[in-house]
PDB file of C-alpha atoms in Angstrom:
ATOM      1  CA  UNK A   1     -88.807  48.886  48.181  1.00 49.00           C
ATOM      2  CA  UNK A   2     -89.520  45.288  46.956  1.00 74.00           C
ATOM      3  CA  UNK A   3     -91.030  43.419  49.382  1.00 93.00           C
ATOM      4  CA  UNK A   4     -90.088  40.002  51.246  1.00 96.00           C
ATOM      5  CA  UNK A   5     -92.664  38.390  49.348  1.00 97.00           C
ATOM      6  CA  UNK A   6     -91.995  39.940  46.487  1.00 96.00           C
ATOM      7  CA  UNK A   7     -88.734  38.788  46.311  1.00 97.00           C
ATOM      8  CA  UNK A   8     -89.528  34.998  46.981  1.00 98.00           C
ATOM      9  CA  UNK A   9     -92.400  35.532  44.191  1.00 97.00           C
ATOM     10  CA  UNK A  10     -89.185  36.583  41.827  1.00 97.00           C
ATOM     11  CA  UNK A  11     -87.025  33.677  42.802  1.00 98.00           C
ATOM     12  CA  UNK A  12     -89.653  31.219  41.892  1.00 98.00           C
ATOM     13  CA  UNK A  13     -90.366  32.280  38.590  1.00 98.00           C
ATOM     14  CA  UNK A  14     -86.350  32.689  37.466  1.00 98.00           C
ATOM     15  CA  UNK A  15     -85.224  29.893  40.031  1.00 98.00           C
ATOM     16  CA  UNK A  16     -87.577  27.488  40.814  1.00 98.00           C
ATOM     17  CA  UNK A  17     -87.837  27.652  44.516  1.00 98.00           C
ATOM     18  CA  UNK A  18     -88.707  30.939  46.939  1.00 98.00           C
ATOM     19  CA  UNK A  19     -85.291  31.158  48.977  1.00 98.00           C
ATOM     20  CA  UNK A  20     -86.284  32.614  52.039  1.00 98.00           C
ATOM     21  CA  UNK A  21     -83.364  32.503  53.903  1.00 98.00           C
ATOM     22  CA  UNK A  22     -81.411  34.213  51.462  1.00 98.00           C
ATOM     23  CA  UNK A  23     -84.046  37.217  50.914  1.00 98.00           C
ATOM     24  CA  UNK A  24     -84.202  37.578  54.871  1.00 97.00           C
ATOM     25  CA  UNK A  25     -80.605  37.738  55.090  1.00 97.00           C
ATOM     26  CA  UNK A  26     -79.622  40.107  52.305  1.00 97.00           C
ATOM     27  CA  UNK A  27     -82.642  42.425  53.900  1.00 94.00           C
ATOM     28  CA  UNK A  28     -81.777  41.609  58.078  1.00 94.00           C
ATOM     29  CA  UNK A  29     -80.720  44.982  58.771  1.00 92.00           C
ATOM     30  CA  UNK A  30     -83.626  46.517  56.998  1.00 90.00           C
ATOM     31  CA  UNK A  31     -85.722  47.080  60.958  1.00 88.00           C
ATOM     32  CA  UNK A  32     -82.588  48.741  62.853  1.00 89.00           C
ATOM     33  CA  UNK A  33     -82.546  52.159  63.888  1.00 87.00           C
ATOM     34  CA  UNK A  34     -79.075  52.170  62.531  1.00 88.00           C
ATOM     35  CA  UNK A  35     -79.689  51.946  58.771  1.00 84.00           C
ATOM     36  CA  UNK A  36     -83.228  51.449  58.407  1.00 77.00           C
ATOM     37  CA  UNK A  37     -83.701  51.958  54.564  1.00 73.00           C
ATOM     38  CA  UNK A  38     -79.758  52.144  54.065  1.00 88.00           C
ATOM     39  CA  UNK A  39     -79.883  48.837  55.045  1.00 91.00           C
ATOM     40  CA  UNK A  40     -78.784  48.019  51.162  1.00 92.00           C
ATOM     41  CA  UNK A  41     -75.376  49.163  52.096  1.00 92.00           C
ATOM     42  CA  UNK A  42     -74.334  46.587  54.444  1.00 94.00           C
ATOM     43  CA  UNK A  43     -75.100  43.658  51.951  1.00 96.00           C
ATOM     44  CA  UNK A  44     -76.609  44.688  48.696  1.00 95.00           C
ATOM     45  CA  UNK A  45     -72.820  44.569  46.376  1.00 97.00           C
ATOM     46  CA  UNK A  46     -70.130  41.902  45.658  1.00 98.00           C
ATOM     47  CA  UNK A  47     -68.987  41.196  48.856  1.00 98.00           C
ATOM     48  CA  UNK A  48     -72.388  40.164  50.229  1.00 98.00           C
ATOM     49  CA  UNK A  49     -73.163  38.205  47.149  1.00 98.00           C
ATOM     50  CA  UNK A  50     -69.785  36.096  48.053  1.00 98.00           C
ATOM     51  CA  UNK A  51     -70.704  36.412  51.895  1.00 98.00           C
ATOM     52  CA  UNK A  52     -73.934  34.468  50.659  1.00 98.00           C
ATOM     53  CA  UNK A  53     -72.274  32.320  48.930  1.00 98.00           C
ATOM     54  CA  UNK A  54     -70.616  30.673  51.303  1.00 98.00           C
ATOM     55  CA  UNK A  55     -73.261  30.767  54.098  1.00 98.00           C
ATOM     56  CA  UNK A  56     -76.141  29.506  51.490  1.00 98.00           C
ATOM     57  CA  UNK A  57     -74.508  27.469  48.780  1.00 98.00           C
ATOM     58  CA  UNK A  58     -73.750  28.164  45.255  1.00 98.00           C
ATOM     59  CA  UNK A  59     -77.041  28.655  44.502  1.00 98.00           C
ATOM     60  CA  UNK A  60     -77.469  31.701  46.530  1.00 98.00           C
ATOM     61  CA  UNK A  61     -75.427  33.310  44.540  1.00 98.00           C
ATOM     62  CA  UNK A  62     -77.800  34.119  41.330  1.00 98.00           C
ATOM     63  CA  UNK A  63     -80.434  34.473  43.821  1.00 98.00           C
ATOM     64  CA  UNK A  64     -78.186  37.219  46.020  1.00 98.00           C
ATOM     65  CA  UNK A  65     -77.626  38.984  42.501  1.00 98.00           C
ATOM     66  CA  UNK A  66     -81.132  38.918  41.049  1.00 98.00           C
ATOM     67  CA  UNK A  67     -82.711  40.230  45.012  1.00 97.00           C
ATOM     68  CA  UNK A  68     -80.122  42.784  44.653  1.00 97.00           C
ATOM     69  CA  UNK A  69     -80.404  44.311  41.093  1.00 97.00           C
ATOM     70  CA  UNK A  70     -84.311  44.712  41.796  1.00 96.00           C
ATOM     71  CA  UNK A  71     -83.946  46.769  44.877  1.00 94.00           C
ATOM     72  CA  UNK A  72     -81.041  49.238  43.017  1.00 94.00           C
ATOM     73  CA  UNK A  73     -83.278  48.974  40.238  1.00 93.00           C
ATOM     74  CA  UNK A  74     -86.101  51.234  42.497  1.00 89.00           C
ATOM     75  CA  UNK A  75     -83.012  53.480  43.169  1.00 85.00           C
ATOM     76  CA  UNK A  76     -82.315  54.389  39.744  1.00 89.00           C
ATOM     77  CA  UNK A  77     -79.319  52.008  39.578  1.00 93.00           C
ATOM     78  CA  UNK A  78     -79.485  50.783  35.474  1.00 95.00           C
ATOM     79  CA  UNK A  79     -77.401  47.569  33.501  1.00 93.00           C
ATOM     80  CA  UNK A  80     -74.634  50.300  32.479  1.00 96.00           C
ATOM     81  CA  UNK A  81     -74.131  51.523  35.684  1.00 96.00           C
ATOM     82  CA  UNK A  82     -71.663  50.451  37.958  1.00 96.00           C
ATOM     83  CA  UNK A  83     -72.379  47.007  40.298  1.00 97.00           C
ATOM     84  CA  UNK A  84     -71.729  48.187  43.685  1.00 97.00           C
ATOM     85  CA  UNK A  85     -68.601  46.210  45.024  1.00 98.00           C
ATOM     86  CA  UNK A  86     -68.669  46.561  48.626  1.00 97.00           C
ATOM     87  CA  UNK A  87     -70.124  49.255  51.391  1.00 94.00           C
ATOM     88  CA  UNK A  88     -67.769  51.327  50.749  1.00 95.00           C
ATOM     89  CA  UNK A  89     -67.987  51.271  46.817  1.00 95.00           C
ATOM     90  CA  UNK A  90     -71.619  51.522  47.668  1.00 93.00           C
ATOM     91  CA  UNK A  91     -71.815  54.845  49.105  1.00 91.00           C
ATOM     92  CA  UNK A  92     -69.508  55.768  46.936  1.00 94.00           C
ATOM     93  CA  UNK A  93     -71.785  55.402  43.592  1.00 92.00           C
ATOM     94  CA  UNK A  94     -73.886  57.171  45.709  1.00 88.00           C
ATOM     95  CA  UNK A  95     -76.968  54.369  46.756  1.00 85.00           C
ATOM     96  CA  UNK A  96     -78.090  54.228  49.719  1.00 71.00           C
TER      97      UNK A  96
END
């Protein structure tokens, strides 16, 4: 799993700037007993790239995207497979 920092690292290099507060969002689930590692499933897909969106800016957006395809990237996920949509679609595609 890519760490916090990790991330921020990332969105320096391609972005300019660490965003934090996007990072810790997209990963705030990642501690509860209720998903733990499956955390990805609540926000990692379409629907939390738009939910980020409009909480963050339109800046978050690339940011959201970029977080997101390294962490499916450590699941196996590759560029021809499909980008999860929602939870649902998540599950589906079978990530976790």
């Amino acid at each position: 799993m890519s760490k916090f920092e990790d991330h921020c690292r990332e969105s320096i290099a391609i972005f300019g700037k660490p965003y934090e507060e996007v990072h810790l969002w997209l990963d705030e689930f990642h501690t509860s007993e209720k998903y733990k590692m499956r955390h990805r499933r609540v926000r990692h897909h379409e629907a939390g790239i738009k939910d980020a969106v409009r909480l963050f800016g339109e800046a978050a957006g690339p940011v959201a995207r970029q977080h997101i395809i390294s962490d499916l990237k450590q699941e196996g996920w590759t560029e021809q497979d499909p980008f999860p949509r929602d939870e649902a679609h998540y599950v589906r595609i079978g990530l976790f």
